[in-house]
mmCIF file with all atom_site columns, C-alpha atoms in Angstrom:
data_model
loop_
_atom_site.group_PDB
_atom_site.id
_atom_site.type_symbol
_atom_site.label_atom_id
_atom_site.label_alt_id
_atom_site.label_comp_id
_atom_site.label_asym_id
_atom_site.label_entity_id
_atom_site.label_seq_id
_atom_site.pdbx_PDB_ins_code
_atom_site.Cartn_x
_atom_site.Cartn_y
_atom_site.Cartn_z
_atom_site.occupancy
_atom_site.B_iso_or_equiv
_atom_site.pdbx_formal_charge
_atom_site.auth_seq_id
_atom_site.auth_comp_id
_atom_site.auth_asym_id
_atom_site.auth_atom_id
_atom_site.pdbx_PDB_model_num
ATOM 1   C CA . UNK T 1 1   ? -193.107 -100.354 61.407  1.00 56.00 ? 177 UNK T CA 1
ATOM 2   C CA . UNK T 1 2   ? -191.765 -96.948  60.896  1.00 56.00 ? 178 UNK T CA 1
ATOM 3   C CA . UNK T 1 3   ? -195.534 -95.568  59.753  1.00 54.00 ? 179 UNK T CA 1
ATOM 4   C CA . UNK T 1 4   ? -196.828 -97.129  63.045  1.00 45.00 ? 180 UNK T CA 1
ATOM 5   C CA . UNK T 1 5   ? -194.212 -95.394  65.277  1.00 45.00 ? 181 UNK T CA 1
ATOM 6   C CA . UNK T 1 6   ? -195.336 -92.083  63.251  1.00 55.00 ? 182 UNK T CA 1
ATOM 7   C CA . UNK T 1 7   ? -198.306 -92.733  63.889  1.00 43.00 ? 183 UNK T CA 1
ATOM 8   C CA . UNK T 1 8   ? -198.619 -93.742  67.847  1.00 44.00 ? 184 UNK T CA 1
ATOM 9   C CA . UNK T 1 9   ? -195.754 -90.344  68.162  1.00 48.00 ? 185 UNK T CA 1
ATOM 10  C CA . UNK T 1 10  ? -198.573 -87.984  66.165  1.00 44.00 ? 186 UNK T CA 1
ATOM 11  C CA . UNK T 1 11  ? -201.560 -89.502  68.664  1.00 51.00 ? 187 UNK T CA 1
ATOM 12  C CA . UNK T 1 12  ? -199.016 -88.731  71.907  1.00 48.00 ? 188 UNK T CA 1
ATOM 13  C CA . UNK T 1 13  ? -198.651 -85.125  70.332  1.00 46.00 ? 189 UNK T CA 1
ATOM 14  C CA . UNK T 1 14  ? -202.356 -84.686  69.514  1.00 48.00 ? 190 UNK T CA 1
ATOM 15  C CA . UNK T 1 15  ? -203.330 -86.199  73.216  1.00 51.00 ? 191 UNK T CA 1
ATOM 16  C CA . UNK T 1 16  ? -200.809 -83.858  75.128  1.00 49.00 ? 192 UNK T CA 1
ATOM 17  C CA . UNK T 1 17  ? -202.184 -80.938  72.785  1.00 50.00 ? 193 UNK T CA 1
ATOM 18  C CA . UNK T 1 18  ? -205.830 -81.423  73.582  1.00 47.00 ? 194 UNK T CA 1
ATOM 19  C CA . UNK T 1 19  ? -204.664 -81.796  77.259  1.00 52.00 ? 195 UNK T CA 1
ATOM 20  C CA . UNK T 1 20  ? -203.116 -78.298  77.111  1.00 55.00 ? 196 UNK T CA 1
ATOM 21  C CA . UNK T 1 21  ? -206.639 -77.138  75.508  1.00 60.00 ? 197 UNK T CA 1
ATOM 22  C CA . UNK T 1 22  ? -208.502 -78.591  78.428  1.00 59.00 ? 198 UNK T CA 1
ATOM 23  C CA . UNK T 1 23  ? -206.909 -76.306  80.838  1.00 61.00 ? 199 UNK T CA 1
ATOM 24  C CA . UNK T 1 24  ? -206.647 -73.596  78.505  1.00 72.00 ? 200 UNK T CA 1
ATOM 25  C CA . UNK T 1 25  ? -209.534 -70.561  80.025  1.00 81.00 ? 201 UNK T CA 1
ATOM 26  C CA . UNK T 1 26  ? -209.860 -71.688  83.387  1.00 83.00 ? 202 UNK T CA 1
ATOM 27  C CA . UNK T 1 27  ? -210.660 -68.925  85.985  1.00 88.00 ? 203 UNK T CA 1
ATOM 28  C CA . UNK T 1 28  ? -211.920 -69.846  89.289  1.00 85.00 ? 204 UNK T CA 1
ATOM 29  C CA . UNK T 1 29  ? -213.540 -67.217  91.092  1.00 90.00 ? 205 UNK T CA 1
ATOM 30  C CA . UNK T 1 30  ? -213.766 -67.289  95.533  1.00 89.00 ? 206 UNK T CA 1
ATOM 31  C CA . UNK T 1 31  ? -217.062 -66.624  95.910  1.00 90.00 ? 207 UNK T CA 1
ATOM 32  C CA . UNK T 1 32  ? -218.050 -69.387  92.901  1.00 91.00 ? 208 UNK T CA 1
ATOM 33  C CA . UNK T 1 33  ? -216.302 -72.226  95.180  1.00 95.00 ? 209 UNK T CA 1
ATOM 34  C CA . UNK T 1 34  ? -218.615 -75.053  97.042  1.00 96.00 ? 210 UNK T CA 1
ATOM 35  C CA . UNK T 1 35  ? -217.216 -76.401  99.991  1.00 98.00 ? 211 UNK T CA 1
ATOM 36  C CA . UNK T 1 36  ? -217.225 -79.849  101.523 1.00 98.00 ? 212 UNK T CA 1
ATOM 37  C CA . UNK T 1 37  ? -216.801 -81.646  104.379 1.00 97.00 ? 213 UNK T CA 1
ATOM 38  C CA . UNK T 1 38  ? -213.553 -83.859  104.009 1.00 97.00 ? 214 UNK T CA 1
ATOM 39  C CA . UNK T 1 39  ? -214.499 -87.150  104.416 1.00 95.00 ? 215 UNK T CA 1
ATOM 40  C CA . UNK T 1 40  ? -210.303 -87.927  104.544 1.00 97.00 ? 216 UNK T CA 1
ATOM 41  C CA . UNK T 1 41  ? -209.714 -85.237  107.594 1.00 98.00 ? 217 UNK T CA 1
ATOM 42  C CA . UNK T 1 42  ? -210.344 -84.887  110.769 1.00 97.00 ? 218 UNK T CA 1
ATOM 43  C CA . UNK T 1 43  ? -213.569 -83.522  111.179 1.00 97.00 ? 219 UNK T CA 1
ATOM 44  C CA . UNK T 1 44  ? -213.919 -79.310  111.018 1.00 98.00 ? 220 UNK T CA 1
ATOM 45  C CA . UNK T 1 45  ? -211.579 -79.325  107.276 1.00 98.00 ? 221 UNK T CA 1
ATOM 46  C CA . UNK T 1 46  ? -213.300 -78.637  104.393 1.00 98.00 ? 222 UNK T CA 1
ATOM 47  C CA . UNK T 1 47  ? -212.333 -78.416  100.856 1.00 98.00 ? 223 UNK T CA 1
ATOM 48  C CA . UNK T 1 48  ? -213.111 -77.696  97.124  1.00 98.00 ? 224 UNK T CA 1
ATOM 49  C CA . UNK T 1 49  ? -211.428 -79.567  93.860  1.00 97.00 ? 225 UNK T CA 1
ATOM 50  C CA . UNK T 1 50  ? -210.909 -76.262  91.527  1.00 95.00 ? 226 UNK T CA 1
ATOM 51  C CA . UNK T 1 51  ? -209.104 -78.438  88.886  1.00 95.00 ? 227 UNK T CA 1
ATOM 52  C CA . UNK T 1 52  ? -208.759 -82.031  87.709  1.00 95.00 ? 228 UNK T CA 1
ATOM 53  C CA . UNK T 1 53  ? -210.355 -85.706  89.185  1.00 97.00 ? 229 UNK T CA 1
ATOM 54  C CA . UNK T 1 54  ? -209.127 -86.561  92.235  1.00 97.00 ? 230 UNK T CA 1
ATOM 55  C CA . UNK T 1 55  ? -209.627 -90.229  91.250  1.00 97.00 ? 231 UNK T CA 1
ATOM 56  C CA . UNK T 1 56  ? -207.412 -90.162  87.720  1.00 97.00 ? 232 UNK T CA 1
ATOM 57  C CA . UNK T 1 57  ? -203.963 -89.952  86.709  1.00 97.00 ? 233 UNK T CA 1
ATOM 58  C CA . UNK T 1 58  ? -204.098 -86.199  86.690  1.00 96.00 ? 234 UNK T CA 1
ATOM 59  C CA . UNK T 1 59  ? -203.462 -82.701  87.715  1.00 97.00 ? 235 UNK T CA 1
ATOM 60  C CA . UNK T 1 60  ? -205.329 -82.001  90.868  1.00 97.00 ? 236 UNK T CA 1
ATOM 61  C CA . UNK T 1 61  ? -205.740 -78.298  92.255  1.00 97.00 ? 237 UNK T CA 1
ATOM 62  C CA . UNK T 1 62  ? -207.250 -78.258  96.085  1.00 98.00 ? 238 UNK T CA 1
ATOM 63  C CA . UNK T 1 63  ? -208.518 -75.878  98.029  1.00 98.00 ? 239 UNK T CA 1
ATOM 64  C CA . UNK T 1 64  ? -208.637 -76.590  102.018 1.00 98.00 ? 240 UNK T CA 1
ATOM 65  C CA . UNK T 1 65  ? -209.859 -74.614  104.372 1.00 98.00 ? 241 UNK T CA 1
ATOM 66  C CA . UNK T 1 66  ? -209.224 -75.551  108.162 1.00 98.00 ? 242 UNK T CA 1
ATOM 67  C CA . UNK T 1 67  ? -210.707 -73.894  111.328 1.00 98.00 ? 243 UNK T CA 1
ATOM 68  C CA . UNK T 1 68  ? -208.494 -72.438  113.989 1.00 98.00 ? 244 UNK T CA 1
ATOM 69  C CA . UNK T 1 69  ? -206.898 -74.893  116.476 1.00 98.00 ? 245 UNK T CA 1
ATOM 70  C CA . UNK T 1 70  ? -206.628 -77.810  114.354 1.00 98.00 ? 246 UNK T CA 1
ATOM 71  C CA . UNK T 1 71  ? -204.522 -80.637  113.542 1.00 98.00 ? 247 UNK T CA 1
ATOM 72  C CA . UNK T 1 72  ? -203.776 -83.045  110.931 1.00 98.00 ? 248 UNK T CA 1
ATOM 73  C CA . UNK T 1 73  ? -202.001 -86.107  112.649 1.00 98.00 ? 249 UNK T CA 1
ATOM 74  C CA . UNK T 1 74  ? -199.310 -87.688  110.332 1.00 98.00 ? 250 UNK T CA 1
ATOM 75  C CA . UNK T 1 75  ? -199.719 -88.765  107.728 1.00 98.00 ? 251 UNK T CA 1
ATOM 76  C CA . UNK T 1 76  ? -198.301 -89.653  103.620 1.00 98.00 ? 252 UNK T CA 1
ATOM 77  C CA . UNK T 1 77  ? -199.403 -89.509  100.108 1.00 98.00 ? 253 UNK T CA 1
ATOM 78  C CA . UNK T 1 78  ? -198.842 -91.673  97.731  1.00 97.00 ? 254 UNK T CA 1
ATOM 79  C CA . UNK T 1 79  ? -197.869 -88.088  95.385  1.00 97.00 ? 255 UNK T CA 1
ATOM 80  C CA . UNK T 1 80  ? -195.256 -85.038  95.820  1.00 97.00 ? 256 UNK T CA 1
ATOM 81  C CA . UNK T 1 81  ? -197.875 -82.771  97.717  1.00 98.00 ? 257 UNK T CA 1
ATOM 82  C CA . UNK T 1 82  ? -197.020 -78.860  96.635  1.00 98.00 ? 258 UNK T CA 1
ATOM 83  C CA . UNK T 1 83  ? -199.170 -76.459  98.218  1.00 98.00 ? 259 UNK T CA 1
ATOM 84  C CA . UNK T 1 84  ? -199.648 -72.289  99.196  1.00 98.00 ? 260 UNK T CA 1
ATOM 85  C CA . UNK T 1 85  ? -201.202 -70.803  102.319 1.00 98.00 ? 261 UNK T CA 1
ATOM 86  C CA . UNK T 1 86  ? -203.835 -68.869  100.908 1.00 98.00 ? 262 UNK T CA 1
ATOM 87  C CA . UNK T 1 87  ? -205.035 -67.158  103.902 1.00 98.00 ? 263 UNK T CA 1
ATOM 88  C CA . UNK T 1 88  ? -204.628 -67.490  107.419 1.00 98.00 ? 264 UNK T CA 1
ATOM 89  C CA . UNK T 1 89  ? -201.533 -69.101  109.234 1.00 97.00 ? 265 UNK T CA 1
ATOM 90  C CA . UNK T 1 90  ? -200.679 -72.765  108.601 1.00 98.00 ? 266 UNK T CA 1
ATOM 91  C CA . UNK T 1 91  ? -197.724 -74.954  110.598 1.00 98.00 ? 267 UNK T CA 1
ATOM 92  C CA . UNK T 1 92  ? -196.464 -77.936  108.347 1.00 98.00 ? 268 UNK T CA 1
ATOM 93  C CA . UNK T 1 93  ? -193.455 -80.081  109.761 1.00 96.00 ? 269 UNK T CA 1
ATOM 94  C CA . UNK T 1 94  ? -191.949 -83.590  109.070 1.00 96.00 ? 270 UNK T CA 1
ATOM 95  C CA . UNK T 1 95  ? -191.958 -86.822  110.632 1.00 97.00 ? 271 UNK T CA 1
ATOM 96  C CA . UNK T 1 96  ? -194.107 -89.679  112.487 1.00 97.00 ? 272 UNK T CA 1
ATOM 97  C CA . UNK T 1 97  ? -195.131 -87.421  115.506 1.00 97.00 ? 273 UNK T CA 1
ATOM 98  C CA . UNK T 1 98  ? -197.084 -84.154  115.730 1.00 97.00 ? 274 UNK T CA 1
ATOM 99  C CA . UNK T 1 99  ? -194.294 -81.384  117.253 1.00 96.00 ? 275 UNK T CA 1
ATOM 100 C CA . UNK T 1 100 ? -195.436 -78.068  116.382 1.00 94.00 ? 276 UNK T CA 1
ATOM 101 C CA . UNK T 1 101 ? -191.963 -76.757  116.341 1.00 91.00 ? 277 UNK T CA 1
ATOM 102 C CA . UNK T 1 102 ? -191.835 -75.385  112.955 1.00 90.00 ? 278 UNK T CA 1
ATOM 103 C CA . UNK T 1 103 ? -192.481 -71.544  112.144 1.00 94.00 ? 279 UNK T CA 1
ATOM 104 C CA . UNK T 1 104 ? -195.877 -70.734  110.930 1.00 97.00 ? 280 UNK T CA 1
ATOM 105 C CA . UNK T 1 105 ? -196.433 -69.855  107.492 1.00 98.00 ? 281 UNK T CA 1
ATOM 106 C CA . UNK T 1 106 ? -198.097 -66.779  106.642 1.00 98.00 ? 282 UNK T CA 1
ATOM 107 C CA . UNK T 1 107 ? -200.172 -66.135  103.235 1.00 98.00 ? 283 UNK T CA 1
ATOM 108 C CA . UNK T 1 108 ? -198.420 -66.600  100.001 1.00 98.00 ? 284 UNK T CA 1
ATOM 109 C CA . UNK T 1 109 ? -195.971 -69.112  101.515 1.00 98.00 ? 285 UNK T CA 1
ATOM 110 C CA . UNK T 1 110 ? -195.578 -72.497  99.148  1.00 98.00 ? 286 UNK T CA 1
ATOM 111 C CA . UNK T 1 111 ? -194.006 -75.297  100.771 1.00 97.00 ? 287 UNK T CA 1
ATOM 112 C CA . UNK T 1 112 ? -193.616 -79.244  99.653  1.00 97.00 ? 288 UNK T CA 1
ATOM 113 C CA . UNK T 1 113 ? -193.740 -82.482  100.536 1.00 97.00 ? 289 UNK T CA 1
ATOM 114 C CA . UNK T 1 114 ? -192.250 -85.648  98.909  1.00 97.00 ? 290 UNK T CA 1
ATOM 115 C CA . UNK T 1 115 ? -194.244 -88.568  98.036  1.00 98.00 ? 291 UNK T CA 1
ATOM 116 C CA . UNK T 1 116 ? -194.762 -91.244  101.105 1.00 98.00 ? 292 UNK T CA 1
ATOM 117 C CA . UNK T 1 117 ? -192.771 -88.895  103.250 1.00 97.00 ? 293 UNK T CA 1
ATOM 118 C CA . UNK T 1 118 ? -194.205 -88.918  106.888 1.00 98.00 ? 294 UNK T CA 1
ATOM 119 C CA . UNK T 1 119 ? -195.589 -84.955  107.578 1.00 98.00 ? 295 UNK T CA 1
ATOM 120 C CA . UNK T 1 120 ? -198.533 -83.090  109.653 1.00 98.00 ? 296 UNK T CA 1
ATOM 121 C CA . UNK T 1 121 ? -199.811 -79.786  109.606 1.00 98.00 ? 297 UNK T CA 1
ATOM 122 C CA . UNK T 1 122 ? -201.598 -77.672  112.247 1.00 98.00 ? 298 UNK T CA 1
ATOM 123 C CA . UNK T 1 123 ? -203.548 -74.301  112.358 1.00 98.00 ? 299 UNK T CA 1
ATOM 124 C CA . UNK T 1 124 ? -203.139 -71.040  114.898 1.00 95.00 ? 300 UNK T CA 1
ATOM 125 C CA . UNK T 1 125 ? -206.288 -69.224  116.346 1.00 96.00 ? 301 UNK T CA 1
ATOM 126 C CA . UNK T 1 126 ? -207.374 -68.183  112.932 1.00 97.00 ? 302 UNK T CA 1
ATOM 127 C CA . UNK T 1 127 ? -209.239 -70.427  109.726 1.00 98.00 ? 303 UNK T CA 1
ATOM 128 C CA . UNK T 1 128 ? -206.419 -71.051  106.865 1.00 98.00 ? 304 UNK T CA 1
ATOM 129 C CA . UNK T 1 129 ? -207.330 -71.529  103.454 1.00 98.00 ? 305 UNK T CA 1
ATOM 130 C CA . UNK T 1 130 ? -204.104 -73.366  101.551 1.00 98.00 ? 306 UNK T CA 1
ATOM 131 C CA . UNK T 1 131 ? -204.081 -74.649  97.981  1.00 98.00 ? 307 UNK T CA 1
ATOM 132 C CA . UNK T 1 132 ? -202.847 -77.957  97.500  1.00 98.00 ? 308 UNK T CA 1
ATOM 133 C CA . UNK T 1 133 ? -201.570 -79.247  93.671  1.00 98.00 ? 309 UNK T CA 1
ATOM 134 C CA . UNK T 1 134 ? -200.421 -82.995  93.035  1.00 98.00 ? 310 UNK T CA 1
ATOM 135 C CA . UNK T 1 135 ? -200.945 -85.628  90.028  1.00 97.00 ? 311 UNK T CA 1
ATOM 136 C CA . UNK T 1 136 ? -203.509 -87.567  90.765  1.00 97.00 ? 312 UNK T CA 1
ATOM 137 C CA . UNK T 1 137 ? -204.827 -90.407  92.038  1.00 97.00 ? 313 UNK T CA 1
ATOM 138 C CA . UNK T 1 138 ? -205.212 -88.767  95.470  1.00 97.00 ? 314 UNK T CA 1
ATOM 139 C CA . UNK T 1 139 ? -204.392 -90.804  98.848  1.00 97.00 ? 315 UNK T CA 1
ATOM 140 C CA . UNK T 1 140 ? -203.224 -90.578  102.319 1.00 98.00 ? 316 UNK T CA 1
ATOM 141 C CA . UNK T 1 141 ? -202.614 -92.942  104.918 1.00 97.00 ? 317 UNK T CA 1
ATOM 142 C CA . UNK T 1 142 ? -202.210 -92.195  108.365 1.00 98.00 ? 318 UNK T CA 1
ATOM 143 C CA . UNK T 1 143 ? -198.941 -93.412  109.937 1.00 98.00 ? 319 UNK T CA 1
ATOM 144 C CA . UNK T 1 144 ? -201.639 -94.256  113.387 1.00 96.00 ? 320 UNK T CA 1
ATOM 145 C CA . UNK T 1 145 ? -204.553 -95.596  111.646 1.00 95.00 ? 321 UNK T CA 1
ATOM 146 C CA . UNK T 1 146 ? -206.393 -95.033  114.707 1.00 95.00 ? 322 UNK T CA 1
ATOM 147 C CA . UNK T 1 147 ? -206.192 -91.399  113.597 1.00 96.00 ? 323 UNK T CA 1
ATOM 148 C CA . UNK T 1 148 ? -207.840 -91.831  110.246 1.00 96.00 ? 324 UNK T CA 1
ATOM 149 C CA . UNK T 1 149 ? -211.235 -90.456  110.353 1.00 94.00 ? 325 UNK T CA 1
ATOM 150 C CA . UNK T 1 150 ? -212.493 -93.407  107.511 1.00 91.00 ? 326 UNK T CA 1
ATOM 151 C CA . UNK T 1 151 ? -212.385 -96.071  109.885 1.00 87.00 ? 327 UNK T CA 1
ATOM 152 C CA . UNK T 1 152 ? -214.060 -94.057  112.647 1.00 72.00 ? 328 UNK T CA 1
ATOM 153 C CA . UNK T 1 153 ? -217.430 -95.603  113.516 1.00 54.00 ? 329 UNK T CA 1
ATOM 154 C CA . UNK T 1 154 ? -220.033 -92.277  114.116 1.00 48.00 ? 330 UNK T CA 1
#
């Protein structure tokens, strides 16, 4: 018993240390980025994964861009959602209805949002780029589902 709990703790180390190696010499360049249309969004957002399977148990690194004037109705994730304003101006505020009363966040700002915590986002007259980090699997659900852009018919 002991040499199997040696064992499974040397395979957890080895596993977390080829992990590490996997993100080890990563550099993501702009102008080597190809964007997509987000088929979770409202339509005019676009985004690119840098880092990681949005599908798996992993670390996920997101960029979105979003054109001027728009809005992301509320919405959760099943995931603590980190993220930084890249470029641009982006609003972010919390709750089950859309009030842009919150102060506009400029480039380099970070803010957060906990896991299956109600929140929207908007932009101002400009396109915002903002990086978005989380451990995977991705998700959201719209608190209106009539706002989800999935169960749209085109």
């Amino acid at each position: 018993m002991k040499k199997l709990l040696i064992l499974v703790g040397l395979i957890a180390l080895a596993g977390s240390a080829l992990a590490q190696d996997a993100m080890m010499g990563i550099v993501v360049k702009p102008d080597a980025l190809t964007w997509k249309d987000s088929p979770t969004l409202p339509k005019g957002a676009q985004f690119t994964t840098i880092l990681g399977d949005p599908t798996k148990a992993e670390m996920v690194v997101q960029r979105v861009k979003f054109p001027p004037n728009y809005q992301i109705p509320p919405h959760t994730h099943p995931f603590v959602e980190v993220a930084t304003v890249i470029s641009g101006t982006f609003g972010t505020g919390e709750g089950e209805k859309l009030e842009k009363k919150s102060e506009m966040l400029k480039a380099g700002s970070l803010y957060t949002h906990p896991a299956k915590h109600p929140h929207y986002a908007w932009t101002g007259n400009e396109e915002a780029i903002v990086q978005i980090q989380y451990l995977g699997p991705a998700g959201i659900d719209y608190i209106n589902p009539a706002d989800d852009p999935r169960k749209k018919t085109q």
